[in-house]
Short mmCIF file of C-alpha atoms in Angstrom, two decimals:
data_model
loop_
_atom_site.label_atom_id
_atom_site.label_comp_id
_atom_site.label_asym_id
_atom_site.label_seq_id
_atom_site.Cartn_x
_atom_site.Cartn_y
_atom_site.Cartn_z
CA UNK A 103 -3.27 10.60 -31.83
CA UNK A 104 -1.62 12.47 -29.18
CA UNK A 105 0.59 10.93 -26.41
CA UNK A 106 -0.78 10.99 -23.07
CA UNK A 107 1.90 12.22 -20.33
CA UNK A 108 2.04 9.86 -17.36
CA UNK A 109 3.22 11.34 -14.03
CA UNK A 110 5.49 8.65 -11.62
CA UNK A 111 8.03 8.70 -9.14
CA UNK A 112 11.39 8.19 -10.39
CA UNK A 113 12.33 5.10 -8.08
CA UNK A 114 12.54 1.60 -10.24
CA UNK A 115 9.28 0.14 -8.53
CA UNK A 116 7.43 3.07 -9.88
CA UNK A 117 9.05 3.44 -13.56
CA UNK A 118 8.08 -0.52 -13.46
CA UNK A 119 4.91 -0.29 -11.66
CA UNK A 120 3.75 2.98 -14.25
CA UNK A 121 4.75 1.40 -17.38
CA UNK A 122 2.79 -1.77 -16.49
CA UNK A 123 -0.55 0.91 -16.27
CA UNK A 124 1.50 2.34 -19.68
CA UNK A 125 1.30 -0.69 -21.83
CA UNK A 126 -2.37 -1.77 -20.42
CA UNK A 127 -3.30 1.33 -21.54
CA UNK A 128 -1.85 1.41 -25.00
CA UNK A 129 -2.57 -2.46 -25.41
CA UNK A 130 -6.37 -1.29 -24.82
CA UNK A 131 -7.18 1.81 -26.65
CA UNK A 132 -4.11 2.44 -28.71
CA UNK A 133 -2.92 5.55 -27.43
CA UNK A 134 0.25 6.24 -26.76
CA UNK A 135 1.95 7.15 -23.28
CA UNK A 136 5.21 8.17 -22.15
CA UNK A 137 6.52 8.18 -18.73
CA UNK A 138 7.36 11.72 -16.85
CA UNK A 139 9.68 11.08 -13.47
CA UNK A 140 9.21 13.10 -10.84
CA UNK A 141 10.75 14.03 -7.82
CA UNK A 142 8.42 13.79 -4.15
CA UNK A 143 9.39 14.87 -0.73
CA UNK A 144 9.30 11.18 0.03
CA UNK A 145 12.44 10.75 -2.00
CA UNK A 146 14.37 13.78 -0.85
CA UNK A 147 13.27 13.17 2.70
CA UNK A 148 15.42 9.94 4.33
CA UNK A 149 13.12 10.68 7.60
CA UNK A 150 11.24 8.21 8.62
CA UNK A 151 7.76 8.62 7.30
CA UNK A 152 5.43 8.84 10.30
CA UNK A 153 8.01 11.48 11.04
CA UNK A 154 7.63 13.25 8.28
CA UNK A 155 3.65 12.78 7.61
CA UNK A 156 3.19 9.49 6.45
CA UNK A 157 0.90 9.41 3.53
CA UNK A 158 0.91 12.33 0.86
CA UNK A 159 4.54 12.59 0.82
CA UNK A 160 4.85 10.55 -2.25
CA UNK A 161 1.78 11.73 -4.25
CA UNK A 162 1.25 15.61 -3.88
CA UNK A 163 4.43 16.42 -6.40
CA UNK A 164 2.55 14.37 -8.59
CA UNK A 165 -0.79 15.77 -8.04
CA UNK A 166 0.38 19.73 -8.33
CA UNK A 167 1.71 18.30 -12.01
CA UNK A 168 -1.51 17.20 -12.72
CA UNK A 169 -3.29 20.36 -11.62
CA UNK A 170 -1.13 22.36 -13.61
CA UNK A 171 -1.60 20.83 -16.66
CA UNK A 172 2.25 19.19 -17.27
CA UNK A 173 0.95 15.74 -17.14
CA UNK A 174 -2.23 13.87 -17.93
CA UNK A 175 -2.28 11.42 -14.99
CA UNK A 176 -0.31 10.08 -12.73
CA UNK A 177 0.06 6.50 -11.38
CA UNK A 178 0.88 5.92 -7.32
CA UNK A 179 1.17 2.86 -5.21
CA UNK A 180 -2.52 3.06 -3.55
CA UNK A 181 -1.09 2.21 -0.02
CA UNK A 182 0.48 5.93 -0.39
CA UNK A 183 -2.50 7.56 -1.18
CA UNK A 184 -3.77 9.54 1.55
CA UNK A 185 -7.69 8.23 1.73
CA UNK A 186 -9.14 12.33 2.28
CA UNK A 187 -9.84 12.89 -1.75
CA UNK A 188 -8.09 16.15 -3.38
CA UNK A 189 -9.48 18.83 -4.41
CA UNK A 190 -9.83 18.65 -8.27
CA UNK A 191 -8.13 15.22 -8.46
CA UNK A 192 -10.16 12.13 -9.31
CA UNK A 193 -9.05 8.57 -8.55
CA UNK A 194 -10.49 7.30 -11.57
CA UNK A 195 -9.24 3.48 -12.10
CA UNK A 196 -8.05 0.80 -9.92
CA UNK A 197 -6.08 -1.75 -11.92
CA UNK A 198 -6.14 -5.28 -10.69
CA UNK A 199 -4.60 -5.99 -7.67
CA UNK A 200 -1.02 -8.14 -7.37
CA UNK A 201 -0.16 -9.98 -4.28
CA UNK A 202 -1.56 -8.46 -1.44
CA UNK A 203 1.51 -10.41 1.21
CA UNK A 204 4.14 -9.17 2.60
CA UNK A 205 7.54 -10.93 2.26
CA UNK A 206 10.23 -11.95 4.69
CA UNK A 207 13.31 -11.61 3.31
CA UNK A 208 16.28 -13.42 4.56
CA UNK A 209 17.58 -16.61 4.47
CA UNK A 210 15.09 -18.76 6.17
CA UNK A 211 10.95 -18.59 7.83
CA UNK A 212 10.39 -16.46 10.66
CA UNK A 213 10.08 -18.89 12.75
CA UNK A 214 13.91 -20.15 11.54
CA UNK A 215 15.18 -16.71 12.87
CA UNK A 216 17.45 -17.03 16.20
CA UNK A 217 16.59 -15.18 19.11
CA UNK A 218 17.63 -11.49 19.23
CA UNK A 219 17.59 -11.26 15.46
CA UNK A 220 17.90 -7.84 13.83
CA UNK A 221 14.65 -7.40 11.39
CA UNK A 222 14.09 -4.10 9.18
CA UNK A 223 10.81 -2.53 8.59
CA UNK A 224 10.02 1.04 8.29
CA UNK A 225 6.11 0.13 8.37
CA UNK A 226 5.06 0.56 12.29
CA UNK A 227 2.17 -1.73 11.26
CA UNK A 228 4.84 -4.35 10.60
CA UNK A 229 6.78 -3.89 13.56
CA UNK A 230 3.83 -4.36 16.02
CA UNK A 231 2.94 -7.69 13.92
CA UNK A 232 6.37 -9.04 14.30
CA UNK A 233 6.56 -8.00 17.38
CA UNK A 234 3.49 -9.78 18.56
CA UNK A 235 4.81 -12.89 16.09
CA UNK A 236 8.29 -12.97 17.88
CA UNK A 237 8.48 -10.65 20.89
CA UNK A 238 12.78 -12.07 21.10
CA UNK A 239 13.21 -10.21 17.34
CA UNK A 240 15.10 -6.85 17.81
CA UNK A 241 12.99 -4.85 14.89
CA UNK A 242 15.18 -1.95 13.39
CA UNK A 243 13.75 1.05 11.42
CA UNK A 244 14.65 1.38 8.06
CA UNK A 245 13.57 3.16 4.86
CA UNK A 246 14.92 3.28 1.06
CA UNK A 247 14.16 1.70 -1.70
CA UNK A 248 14.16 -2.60 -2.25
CA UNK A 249 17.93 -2.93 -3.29
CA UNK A 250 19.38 -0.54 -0.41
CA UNK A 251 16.91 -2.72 1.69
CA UNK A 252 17.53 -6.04 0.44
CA UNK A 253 21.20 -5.09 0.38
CA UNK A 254 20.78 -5.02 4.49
CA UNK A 255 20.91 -8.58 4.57
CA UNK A 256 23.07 -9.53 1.72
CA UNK A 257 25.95 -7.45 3.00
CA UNK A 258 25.47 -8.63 7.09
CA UNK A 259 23.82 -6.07 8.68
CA UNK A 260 20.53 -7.29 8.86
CA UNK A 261 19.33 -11.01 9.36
CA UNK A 262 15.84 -10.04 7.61
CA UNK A 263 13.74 -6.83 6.01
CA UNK A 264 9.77 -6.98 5.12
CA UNK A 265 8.89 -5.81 2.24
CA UNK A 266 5.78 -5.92 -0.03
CA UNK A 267 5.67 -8.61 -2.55
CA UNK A 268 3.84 -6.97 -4.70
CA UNK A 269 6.55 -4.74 -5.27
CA UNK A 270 9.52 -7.43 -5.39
CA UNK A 271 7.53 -9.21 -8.04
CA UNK A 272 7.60 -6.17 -10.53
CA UNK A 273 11.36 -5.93 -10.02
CA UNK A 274 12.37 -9.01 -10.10
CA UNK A 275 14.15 -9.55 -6.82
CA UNK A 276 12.15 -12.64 -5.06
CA UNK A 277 15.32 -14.25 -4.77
CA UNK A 278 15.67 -13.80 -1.08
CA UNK A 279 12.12 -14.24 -0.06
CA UNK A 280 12.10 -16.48 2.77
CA UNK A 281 8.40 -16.34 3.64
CA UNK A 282 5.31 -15.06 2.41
CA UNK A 283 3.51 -13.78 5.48
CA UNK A 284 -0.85 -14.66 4.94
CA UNK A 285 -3.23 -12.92 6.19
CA UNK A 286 -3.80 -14.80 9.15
CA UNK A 287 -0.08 -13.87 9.91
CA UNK A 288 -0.03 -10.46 9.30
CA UNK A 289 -2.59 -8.29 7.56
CA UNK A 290 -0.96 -5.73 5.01
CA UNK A 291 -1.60 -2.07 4.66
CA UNK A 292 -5.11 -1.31 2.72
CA UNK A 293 -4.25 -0.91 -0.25
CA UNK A 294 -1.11 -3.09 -0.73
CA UNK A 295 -0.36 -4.54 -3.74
CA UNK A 296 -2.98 -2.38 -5.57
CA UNK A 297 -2.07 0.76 -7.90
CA UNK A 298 -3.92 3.83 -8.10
CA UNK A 299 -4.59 6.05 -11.51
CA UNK A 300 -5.62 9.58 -11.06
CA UNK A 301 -6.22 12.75 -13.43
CA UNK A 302 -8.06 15.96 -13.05
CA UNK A 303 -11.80 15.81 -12.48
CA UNK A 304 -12.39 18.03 -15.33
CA UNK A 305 -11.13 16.16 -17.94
CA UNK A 306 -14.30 14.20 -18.76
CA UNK A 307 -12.81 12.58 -21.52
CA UNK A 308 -9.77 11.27 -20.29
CA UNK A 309 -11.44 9.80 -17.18
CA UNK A 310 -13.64 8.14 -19.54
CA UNK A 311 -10.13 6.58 -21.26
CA UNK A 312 -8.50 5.75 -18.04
CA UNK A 313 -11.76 3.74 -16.84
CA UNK A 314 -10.97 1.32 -19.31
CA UNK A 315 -8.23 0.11 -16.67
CA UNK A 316 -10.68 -0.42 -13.27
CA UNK A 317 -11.42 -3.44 -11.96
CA UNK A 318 -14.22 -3.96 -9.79
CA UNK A 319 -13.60 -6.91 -7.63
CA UNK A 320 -10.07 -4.44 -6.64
CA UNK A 321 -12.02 -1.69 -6.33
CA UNK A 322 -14.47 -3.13 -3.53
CA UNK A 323 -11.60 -5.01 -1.58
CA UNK A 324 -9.58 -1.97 -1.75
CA UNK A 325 -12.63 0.38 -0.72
CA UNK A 326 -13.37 -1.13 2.13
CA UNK A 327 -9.91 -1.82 3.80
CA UNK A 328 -9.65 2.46 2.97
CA UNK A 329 -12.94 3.10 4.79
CA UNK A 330 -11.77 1.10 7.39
CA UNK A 331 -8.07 3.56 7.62
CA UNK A 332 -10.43 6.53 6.90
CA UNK A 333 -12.40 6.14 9.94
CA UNK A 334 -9.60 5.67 12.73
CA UNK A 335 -7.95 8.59 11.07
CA UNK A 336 -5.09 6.50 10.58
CA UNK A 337 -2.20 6.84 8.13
CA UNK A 338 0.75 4.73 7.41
CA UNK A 339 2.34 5.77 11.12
CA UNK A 340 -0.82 3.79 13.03
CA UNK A 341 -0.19 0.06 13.28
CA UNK A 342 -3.26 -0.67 11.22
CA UNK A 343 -3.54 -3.75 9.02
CA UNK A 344 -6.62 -4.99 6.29
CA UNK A 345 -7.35 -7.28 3.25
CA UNK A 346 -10.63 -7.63 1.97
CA UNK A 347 -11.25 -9.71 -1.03
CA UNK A 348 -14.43 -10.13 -3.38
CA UNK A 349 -15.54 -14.39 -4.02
CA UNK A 350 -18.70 -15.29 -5.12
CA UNK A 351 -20.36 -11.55 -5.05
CA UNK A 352 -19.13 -12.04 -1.32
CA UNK A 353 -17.33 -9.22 -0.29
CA UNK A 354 -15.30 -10.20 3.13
CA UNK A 355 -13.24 -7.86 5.25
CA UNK A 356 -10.36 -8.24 8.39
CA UNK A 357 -8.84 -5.80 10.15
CA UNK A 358 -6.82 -5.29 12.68
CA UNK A 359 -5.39 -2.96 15.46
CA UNK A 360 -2.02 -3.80 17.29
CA UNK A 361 -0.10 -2.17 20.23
CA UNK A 362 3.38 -0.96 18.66
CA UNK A 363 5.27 -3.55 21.20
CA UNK A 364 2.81 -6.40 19.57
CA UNK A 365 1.58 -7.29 23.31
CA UNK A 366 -2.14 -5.94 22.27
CA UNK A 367 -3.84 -7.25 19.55
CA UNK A 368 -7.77 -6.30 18.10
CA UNK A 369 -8.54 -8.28 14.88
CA UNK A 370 -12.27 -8.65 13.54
CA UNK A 371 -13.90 -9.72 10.13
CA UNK A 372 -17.44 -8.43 8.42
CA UNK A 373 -18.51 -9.61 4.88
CA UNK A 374 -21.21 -8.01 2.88
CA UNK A 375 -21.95 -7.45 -0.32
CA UNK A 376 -19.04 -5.73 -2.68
CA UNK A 377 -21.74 -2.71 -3.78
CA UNK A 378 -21.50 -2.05 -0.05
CA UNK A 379 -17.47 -1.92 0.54
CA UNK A 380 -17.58 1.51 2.37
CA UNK A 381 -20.11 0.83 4.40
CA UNK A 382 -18.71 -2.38 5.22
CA UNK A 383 -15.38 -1.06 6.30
CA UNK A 384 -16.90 1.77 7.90
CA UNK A 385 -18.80 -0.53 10.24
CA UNK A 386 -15.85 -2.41 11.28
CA UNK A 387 -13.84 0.47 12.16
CA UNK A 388 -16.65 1.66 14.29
CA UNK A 389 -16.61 -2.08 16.32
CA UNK A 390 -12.72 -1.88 16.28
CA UNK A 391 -12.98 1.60 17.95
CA UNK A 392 -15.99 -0.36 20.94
CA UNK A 393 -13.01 -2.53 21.68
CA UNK A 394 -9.93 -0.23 22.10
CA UNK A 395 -8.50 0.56 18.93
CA UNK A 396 -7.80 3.75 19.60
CA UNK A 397 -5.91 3.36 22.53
CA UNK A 398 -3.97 1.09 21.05
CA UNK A 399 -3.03 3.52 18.41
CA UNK A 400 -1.83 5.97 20.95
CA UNK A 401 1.40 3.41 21.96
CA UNK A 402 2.35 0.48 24.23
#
């Protein structure tokens, strides 16, 4: 039995996040997989990423490597997958999702936080939630990885950073989780928490492997919080949040659209049936966009 090549970005999270999919995959039709790093403009580029085009800078290395044939698949955090499909690539399984939140991490609530505290986030969806949380915060743009993050606060510099918790989970560094932010707080990125598994839409007979991994109910929350992105042509540089979640063959849906300086706020909820998640999130897009949303995209 030959051993499937698995594509991943080299960083911890996704060496952790791709064996997870790895094991699954082994654990549930006994073939074997190894792990192939790769390098992305997202990890040579220390740019911010709305500066240096948000979405797609983590996953096209890894799609050309599929294309070409020097991997099978490839595994990607979803939030980083742009949601315009590529040519010849099929997104062919949607693991279960992990925790959707994100996390505050520091040494106390946000609410504990003094006035004038210094906050990281490179997430411009984040900022304009803080910011409309706690207007006295001073948010400061950040990017790396969880530990140069994380290491922020430890070493002074920082009083908090927001990260996913998702993410913090698979490594093992909760420790300094202050607060996990719920929905009604602050809406995460569609997508977050959720991991994407994609191979060439040729190969018939991997696809039909991989699907062995999907899960539905993650499949229709995560569709419809990407419809809703889709449709106000929004990437990870628009302060956009969503969750959706499926419950009793109820599919239900919030979204929301928020000024960068958090003084502007548009949040609105659908529900429908889970067989319907596009449609779904393509409706509520359209009713976000009646209210404002896109000039609220376009800055304070």
């Amino acid at each position: 039995m030959s051993t499937l090549k698995l594509a991943t970005r080299k960083s911890l999270l996704a060496m952790t996040q791709s064996g997870m999919v790895a094991d699954a995959l082994t654990a549930a039709t006994g073939r074997p997989v190894e792990l192939v790093g790769i390098t992305t403009e997202g990890d040579v580029n220390k740019a911010l990423l709305a500066q240096i085009g948000g979405t797609g800078v983590f996953v096209n290395r890894l799609r050309e490597e599929i294309l070409a044939g020097s991997v099978d698949f490839a595994v990607h955090s979803l939030k980083d997958l742009p949601t315009t499909p590529a040519e010849g690539i099929e997104l062919v399984a949607l693991p279960p999702r992990h925790d959707h939140r994100d996390a505050l991490c520091g040494p106390g609530k946000l609410s504990e936080l003094p006035a004038g505290a210094r906050v990281g986030t490179g997430s411009p969806r984040r900022v304009a939630q803080l910011r409309a949380l706690r207007p006295d915060l001073e948010v400061v743009p950040i990017r790396g990885n969880a530990d140069t993050r994380l290491a922020k606060v430890s070493d002074g510099e920082l009083d908090a950073v927001v990260l996913a918790n998702a993410g913090l989970t698979r490594i093992g560094r909760t420790e300094l989780v202050g607060e996990l932010f719920e929905p009604e707080q602050m809406l995460p990125a569609p997508g977050q928490g959720a991991l994407a598994v994609e191979c060439r839409a040729d190969d018939a007979e991997l696809i039909e492997l991989l699907r062995v991994l999907d899960d539905p109910a993650t499949r229709a929350a995560v569709t419809a919080e990407r419809a809703v992105l889709a449709v106000l042509e929004a990437g990870c540089s628009a302060p956009v949040g969503a969750f959706a979640q499926v419950e009793n063959e109820v599919l239900s849906l919030t979204a929301t659209v928020v000024s960068l300086d958090g003084t502007r706020q548009i949040r609105l909820s659908a529900s429908g049936h889970p067989e319907h998640a596009a449609e779904l999130g393509r409706e509520l897009a359209a009713r976000l966009f009646e209210q404002g949303a896109d000039k609220l995209m376009e800055g304070p």
